[in-house]
Short mmCIF file of N, CA and C and ligand atoms in Angstrom, two decimals:
data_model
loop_
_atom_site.label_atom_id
_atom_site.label_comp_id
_atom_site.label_asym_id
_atom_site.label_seq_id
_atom_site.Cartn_x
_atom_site.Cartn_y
_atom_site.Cartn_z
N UNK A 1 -101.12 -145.33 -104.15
CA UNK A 1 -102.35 -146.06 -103.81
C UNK A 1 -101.99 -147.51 -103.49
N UNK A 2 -102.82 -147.91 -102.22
CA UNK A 2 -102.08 -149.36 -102.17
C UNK A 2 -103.33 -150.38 -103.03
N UNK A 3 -103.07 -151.76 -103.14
CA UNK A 3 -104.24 -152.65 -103.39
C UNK A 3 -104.89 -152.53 -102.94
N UNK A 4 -105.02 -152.63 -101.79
CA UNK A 4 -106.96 -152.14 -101.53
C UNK A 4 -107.45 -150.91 -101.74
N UNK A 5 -106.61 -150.04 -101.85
CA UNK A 5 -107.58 -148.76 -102.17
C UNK A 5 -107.94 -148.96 -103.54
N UNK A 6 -106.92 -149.44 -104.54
CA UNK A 6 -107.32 -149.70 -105.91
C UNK A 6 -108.00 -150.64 -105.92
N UNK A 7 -108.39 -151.55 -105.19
CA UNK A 7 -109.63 -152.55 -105.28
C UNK A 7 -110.54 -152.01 -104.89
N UNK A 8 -110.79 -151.05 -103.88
CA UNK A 8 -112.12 -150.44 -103.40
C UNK A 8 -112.48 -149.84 -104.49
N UNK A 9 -111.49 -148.47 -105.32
CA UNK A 9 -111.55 -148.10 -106.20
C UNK A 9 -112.34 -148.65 -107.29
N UNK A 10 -111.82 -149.99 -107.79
CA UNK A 10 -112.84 -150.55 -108.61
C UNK A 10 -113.79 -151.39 -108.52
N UNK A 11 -114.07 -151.43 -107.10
CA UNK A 11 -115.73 -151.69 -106.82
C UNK A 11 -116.27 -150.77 -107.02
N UNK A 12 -116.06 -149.42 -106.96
CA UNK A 12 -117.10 -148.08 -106.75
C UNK A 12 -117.26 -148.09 -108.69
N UNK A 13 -115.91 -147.75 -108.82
CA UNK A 13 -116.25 -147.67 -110.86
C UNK A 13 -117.06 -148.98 -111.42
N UNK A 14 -116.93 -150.07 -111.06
CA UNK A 14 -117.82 -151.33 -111.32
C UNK A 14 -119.11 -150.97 -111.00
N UNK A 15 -119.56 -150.48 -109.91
CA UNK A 15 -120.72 -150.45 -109.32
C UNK A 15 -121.25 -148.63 -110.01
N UNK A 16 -120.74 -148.00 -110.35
CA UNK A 16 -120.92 -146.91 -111.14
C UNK A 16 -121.38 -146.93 -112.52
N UNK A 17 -120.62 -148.08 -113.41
CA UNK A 17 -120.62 -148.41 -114.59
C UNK A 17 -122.04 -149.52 -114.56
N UNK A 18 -122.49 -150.35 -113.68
CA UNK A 18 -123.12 -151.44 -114.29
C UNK A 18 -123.96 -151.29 -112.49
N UNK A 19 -124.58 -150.33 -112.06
CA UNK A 19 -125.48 -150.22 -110.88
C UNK A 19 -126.21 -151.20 -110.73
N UNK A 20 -126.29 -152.30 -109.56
CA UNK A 20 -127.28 -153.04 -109.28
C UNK A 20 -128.72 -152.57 -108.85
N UNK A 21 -129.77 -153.20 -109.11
CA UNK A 21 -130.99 -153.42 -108.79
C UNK A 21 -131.67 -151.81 -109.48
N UNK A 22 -130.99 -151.01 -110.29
CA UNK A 22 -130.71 -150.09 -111.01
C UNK A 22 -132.04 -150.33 -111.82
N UNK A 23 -133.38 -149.96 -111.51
CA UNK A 23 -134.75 -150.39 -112.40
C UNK A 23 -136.40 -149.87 -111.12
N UNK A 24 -137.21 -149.75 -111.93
CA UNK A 24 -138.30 -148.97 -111.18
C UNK A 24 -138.98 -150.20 -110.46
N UNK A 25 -139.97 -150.34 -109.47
CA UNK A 25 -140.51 -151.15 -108.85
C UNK A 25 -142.00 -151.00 -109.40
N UNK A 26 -142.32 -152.05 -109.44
CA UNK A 26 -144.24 -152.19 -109.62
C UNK A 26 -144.78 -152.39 -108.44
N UNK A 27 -145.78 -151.64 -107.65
CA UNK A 27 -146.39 -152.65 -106.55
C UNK A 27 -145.31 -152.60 -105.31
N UNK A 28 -144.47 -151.25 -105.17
CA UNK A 28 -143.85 -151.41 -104.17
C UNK A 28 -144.40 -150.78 -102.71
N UNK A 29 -144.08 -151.11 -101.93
CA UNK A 29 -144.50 -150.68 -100.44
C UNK A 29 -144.29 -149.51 -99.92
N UNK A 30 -142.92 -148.85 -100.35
CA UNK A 30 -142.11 -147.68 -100.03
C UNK A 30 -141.56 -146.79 -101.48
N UNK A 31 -141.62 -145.70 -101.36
CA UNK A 31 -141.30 -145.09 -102.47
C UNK A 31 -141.03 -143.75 -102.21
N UNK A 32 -139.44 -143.67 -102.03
CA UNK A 32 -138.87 -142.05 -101.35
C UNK A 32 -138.02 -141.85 -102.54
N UNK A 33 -137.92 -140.24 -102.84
CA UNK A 33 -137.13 -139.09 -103.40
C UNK A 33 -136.09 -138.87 -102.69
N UNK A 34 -135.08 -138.55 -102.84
CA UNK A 34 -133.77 -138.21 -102.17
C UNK A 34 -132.82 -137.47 -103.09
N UNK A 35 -132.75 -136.50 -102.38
CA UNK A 35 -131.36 -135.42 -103.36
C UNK A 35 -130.59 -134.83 -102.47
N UNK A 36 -129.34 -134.86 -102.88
CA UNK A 36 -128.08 -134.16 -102.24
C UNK A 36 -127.66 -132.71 -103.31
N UNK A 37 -128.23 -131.79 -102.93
CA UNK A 37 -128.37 -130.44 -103.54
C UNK A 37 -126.71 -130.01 -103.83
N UNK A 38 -125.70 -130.03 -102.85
CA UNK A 38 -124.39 -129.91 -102.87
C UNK A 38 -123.88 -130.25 -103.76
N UNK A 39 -124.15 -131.75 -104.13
CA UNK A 39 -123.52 -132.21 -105.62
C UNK A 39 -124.52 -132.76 -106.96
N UNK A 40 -126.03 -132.50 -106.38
CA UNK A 40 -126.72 -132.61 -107.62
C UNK A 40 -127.66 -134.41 -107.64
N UNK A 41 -126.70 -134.94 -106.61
CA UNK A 41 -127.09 -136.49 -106.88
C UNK A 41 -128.96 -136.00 -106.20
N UNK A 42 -129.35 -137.31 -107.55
CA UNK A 42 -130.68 -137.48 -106.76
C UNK A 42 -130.77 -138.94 -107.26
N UNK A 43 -132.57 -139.48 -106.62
CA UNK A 43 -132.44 -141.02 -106.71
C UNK A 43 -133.89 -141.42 -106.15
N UNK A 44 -134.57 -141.82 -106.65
CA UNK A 44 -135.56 -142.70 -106.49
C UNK A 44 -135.57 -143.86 -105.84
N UNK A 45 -135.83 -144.24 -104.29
CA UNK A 45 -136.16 -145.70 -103.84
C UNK A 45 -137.28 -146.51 -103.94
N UNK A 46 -137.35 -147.43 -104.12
CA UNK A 46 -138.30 -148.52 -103.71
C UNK A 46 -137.66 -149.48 -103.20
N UNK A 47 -138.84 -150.20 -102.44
CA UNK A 47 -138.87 -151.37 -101.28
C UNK A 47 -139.90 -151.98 -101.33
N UNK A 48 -139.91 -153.24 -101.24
CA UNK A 48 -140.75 -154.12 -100.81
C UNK A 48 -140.55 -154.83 -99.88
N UNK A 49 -141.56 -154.66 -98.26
CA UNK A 49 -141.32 -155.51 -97.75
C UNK A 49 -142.28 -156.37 -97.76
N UNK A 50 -141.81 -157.90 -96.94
CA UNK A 50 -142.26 -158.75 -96.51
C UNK A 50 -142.03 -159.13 -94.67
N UNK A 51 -143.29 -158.47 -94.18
CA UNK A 51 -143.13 -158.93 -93.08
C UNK A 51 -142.04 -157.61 -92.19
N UNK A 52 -141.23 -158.05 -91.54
CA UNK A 52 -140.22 -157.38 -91.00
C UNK A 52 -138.65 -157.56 -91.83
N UNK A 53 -138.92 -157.92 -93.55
CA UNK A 53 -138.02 -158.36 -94.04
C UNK A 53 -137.83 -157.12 -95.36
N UNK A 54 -136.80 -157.08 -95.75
CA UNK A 54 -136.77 -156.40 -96.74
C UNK A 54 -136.59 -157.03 -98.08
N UNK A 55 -138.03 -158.07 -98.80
CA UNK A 55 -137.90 -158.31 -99.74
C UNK A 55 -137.25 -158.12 -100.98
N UNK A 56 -137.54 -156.61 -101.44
CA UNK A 56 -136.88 -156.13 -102.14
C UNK A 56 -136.48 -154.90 -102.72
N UNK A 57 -135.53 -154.47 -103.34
CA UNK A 57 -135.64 -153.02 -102.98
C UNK A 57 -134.68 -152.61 -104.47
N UNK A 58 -135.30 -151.76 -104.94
CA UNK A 58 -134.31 -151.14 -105.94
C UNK A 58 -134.17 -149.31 -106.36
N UNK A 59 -133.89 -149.08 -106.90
CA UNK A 59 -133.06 -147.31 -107.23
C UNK A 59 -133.43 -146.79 -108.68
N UNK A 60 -133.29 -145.75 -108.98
CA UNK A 60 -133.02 -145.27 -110.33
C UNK A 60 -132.50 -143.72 -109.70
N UNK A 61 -131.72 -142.95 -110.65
CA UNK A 61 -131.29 -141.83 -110.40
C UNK A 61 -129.90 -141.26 -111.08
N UNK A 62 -129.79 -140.32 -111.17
CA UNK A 62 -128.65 -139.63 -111.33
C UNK A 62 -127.45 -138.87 -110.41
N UNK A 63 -126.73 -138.82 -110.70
CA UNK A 63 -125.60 -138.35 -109.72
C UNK A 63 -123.73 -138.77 -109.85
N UNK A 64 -123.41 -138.84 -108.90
CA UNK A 64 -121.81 -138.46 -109.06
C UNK A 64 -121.53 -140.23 -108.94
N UNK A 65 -120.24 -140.96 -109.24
CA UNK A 65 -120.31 -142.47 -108.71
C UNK A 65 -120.28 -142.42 -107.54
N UNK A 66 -120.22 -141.52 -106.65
CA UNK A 66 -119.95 -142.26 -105.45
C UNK A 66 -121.75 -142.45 -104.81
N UNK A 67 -121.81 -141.53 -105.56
CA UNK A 67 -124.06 -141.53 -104.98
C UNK A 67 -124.21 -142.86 -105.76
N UNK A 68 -124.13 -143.02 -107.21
CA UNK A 68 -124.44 -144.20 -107.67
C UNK A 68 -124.02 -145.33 -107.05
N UNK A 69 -122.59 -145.21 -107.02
CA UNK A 69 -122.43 -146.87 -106.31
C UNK A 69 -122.77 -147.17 -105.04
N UNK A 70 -122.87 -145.54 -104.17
CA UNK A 70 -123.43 -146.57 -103.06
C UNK A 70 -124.82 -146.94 -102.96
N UNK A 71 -125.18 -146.21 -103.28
CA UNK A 71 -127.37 -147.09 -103.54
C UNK A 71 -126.49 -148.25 -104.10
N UNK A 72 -126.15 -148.38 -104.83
CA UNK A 72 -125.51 -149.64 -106.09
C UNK A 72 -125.67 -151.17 -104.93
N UNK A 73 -124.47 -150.72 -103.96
CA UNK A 73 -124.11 -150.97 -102.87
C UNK A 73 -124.91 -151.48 -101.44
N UNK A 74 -125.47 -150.38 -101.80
CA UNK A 74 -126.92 -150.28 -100.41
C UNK A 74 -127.81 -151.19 -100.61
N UNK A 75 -128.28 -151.32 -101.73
CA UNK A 75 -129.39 -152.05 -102.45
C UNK A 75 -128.79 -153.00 -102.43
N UNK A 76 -127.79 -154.06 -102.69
CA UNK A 76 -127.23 -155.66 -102.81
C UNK A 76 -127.17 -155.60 -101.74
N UNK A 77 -126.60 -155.09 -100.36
CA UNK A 77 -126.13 -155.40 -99.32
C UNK A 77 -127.47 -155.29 -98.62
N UNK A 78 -128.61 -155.13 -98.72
CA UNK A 78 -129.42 -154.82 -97.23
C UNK A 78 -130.89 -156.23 -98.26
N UNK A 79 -130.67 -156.14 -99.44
CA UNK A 79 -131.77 -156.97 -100.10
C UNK A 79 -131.82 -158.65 -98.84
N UNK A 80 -133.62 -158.57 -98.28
CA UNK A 80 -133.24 -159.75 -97.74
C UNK A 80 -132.95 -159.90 -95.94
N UNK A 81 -132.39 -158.18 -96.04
CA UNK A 81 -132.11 -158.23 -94.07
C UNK A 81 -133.44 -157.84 -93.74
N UNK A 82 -133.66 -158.25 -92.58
CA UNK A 82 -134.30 -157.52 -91.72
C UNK A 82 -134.34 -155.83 -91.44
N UNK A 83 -135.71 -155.42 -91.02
CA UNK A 83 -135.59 -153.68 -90.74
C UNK A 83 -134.42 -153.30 -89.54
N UNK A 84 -134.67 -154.55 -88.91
CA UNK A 84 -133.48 -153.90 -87.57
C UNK A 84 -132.12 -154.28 -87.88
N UNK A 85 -132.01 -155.53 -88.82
CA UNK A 85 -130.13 -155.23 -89.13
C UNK A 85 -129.86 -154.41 -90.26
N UNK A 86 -130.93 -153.71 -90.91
CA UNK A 86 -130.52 -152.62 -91.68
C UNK A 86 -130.58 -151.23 -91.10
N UNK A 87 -130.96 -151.36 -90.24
CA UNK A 87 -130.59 -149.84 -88.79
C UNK A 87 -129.46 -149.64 -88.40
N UNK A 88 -129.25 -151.41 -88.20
CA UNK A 88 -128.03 -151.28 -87.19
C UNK A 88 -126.63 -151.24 -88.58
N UNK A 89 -127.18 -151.42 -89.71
CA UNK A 89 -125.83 -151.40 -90.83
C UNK A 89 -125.84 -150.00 -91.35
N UNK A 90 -126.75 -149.34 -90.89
CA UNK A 90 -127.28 -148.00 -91.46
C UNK A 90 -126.21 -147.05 -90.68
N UNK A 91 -126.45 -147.09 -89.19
CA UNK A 91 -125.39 -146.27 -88.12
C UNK A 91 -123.75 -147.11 -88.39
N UNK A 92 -123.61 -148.54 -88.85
CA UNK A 92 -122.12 -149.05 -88.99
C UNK A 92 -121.46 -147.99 -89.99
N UNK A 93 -122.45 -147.75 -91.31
CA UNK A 93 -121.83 -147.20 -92.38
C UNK A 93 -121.68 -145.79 -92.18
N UNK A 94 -123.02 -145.36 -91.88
CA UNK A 94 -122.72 -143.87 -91.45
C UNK A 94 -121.33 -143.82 -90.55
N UNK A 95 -120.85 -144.49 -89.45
CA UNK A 95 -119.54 -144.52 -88.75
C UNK A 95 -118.55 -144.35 -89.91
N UNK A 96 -118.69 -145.45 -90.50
CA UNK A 96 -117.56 -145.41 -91.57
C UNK A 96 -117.05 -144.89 -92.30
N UNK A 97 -118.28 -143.95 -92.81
CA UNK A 97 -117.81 -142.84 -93.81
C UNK A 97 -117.53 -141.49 -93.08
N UNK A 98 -118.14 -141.43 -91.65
CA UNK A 98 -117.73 -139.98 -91.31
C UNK A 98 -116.04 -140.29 -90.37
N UNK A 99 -115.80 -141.53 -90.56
CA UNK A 99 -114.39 -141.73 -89.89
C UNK A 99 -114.31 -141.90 -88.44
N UNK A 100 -115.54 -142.58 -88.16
CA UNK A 100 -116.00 -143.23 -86.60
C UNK A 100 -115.55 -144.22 -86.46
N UNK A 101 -116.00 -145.34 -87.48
CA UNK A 101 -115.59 -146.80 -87.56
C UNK A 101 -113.88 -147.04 -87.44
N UNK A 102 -113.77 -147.58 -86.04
CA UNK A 102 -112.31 -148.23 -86.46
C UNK A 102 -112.08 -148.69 -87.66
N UNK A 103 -110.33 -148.45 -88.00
CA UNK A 103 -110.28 -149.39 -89.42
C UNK A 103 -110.25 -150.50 -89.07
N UNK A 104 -109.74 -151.05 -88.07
CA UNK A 104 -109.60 -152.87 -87.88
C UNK A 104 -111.24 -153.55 -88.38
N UNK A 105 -112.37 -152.62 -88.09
CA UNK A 105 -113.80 -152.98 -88.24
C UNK A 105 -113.82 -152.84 -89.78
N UNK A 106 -113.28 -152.39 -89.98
CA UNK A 106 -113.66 -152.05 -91.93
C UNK A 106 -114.19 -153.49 -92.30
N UNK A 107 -113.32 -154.30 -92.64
CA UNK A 107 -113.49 -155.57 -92.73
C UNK A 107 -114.63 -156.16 -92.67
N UNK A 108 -115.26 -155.74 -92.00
CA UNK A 108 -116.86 -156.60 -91.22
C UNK A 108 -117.70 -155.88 -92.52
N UNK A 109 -117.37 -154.72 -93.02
CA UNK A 109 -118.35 -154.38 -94.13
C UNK A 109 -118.48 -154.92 -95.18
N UNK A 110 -118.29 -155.64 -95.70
CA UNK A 110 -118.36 -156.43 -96.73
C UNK A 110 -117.84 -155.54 -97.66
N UNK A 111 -118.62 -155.56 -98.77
CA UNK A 111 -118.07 -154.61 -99.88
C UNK A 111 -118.50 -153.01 -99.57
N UNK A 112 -119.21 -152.81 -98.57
CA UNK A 112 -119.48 -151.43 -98.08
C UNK A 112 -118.19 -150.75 -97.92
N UNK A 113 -117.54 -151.41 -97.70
CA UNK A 113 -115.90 -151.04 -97.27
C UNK A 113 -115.26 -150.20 -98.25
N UNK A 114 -115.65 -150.18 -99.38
CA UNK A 114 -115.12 -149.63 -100.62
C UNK A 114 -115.03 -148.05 -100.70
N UNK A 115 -116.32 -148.22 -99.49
CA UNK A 115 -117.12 -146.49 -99.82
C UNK A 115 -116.13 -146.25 -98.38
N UNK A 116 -115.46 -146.37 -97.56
CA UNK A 116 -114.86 -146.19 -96.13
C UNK A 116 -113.59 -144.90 -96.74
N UNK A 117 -113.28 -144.89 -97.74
CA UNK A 117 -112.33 -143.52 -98.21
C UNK A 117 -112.52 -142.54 -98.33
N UNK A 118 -114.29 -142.34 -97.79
CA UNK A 118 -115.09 -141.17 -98.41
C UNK A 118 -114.56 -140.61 -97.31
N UNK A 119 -114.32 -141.13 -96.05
CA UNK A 119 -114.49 -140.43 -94.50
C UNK A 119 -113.36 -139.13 -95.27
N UNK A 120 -112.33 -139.62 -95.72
CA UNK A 120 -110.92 -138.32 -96.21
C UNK A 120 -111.87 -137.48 -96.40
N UNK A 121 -113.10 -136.92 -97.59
CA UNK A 121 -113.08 -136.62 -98.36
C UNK A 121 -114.63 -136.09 -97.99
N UNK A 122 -114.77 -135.44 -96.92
CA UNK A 122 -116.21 -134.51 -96.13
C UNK A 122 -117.40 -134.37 -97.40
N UNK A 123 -116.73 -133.46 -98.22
CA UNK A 123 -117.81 -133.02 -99.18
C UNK A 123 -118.49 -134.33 -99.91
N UNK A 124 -117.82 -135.42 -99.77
CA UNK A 124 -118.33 -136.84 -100.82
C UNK A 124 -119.17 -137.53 -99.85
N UNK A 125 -119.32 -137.35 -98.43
CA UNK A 125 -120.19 -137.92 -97.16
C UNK A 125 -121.45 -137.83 -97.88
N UNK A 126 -121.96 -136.85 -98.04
CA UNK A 126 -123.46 -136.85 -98.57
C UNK A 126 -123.50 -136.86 -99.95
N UNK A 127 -122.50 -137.33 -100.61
CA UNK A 127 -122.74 -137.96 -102.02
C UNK A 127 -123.17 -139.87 -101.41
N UNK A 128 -122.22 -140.27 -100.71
CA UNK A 128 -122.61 -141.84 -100.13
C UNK A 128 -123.43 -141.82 -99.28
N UNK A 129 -123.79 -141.32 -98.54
CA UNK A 129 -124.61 -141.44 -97.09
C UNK A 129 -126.86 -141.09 -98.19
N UNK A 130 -126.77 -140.32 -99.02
CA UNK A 130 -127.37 -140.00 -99.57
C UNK A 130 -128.94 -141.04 -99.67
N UNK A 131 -128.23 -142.26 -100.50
CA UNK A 131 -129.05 -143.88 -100.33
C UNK A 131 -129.60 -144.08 -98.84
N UNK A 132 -128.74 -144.14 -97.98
CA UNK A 132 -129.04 -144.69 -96.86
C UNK A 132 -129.75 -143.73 -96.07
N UNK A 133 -129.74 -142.22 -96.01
CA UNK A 133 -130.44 -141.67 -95.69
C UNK A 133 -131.63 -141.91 -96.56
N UNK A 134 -132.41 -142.11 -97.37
CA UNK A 134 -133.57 -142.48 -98.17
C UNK A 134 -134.07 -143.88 -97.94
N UNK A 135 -133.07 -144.77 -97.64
CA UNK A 135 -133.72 -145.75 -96.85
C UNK A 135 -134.36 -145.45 -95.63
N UNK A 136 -133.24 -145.14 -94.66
CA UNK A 136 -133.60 -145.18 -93.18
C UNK A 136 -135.18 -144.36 -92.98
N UNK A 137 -135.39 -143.39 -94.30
CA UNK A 137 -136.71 -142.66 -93.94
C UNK A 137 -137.72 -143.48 -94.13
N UNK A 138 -137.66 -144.16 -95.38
CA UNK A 138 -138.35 -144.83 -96.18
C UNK A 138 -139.12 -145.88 -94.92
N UNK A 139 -138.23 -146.33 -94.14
CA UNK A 139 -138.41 -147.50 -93.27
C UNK A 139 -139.33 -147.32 -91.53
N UNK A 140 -138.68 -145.90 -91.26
CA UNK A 140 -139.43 -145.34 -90.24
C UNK A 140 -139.92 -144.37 -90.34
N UNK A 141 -140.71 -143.88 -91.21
CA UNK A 141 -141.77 -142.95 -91.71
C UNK A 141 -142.35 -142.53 -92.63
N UNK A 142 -142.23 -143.84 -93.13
CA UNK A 142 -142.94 -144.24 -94.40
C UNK A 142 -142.61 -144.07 -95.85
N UNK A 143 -141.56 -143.52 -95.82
CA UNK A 143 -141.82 -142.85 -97.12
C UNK A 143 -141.63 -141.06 -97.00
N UNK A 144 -140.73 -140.35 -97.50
CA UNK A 144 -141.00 -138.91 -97.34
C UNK A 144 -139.87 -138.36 -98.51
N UNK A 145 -140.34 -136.96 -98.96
CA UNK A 145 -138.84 -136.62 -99.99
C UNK A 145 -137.67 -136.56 -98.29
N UNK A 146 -136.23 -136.73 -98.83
CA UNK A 146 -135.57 -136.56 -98.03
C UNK A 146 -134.27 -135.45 -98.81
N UNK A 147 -133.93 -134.90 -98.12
CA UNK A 147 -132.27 -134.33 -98.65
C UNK A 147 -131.19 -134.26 -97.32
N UNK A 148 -130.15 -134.72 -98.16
CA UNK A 148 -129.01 -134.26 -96.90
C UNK A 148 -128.22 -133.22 -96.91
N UNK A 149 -129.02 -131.88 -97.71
CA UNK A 149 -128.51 -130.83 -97.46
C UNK A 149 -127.93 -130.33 -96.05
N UNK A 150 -129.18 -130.79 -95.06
CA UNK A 150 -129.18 -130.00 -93.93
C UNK A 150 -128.44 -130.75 -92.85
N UNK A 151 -127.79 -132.09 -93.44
CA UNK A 151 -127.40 -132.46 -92.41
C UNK A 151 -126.04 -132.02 -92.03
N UNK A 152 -125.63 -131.97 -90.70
CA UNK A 152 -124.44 -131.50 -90.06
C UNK A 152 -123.38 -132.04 -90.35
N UNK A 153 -122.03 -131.13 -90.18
CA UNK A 153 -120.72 -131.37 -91.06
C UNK A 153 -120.53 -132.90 -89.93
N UNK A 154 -119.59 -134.01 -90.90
CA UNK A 154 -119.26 -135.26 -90.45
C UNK A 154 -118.47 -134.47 -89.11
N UNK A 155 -118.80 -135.46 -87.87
CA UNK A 155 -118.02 -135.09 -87.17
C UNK A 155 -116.54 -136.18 -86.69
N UNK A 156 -115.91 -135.83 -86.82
CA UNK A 156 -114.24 -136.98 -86.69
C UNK A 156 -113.59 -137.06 -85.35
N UNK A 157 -114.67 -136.52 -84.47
CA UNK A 157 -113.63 -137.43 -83.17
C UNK A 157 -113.81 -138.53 -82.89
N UNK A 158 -112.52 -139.18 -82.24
CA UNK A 158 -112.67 -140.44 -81.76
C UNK A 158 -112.39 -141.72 -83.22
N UNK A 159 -111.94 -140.96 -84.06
CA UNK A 159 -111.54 -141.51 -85.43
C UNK A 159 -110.44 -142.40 -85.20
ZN1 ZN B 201 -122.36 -136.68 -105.36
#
């Protein structure tokens, strides 16, 4: 393992062990269900927006670390953006984990980057992608249960 994988490594166990924004919402705007049946993860969103902003947004749920840390993840990194640069970070990450994203781009993810090892590792895609699919619904259609059972195997060309 080199240093960064063992540093990504212990962002995901950090963010597993001590989940940010990890608490129920009062008075929130958005409020989606999300489960990944394959490995069991499920997870509760809320959001609050303001405007075209994403005030605030937090999780509760159970599941594997890699479901935990990335809501963990999802939730610090998008608190605060806009609906359209959380679209456009929504398709960056999805790249990333199905092994789209150049690695030279890794970098630009901030600590999202951590979760970029999942791409190896197919069956863990919809343990991470899980959050962000529950956002992205949450945001353009209001709100709905979601699962990523059904979604199609990662595809890796052009990796
Ligand atoms: Zn999982």
């Amino acid at each position: 393992m080199t240093n960064l994988e063992a540093l990504y490594q212990e962002v995901i166990l950090d963010h597993n062990r001590k989940p940010r924004n990890f608490r129920e919402m009062e008075n929130a705007d958005r409020r989606i269900e999300g489960r990944n049946p394959l490995c069991g993860d499920e997870l509760t969103l809320w959001l609050k927006l303001d405007g075209n902003r994403v005030s605030d947004i937090s999780f509760k749920g159970t599941g594997c670390a890699v479901s935990k840390s990335s809501a963990s993840l999802m939730t610090s990194t998008v608190k605060g953006k806009t609906v359209d640069e959380t679209m456009t970070l929504f398709d960056r990450f999805h790249d990333m984990i199905t092994g789209k994203l150049p690695e030279a781009d890794r970098a630009s993810m901030g600590s999202l980057a951590a979760l970029g090892g999942v791409s190896r590792f197919p069956i863990r895609v919809k343990c991470a992608s899980l959050a962000w699919h529950a956002l992205k619904s949450a945001l353009e259609d209001g709100g709905d249960n979601v699962s990523t059972e059904h979604e199609g195997p990662p595809q890796t060309e052009g990796a």
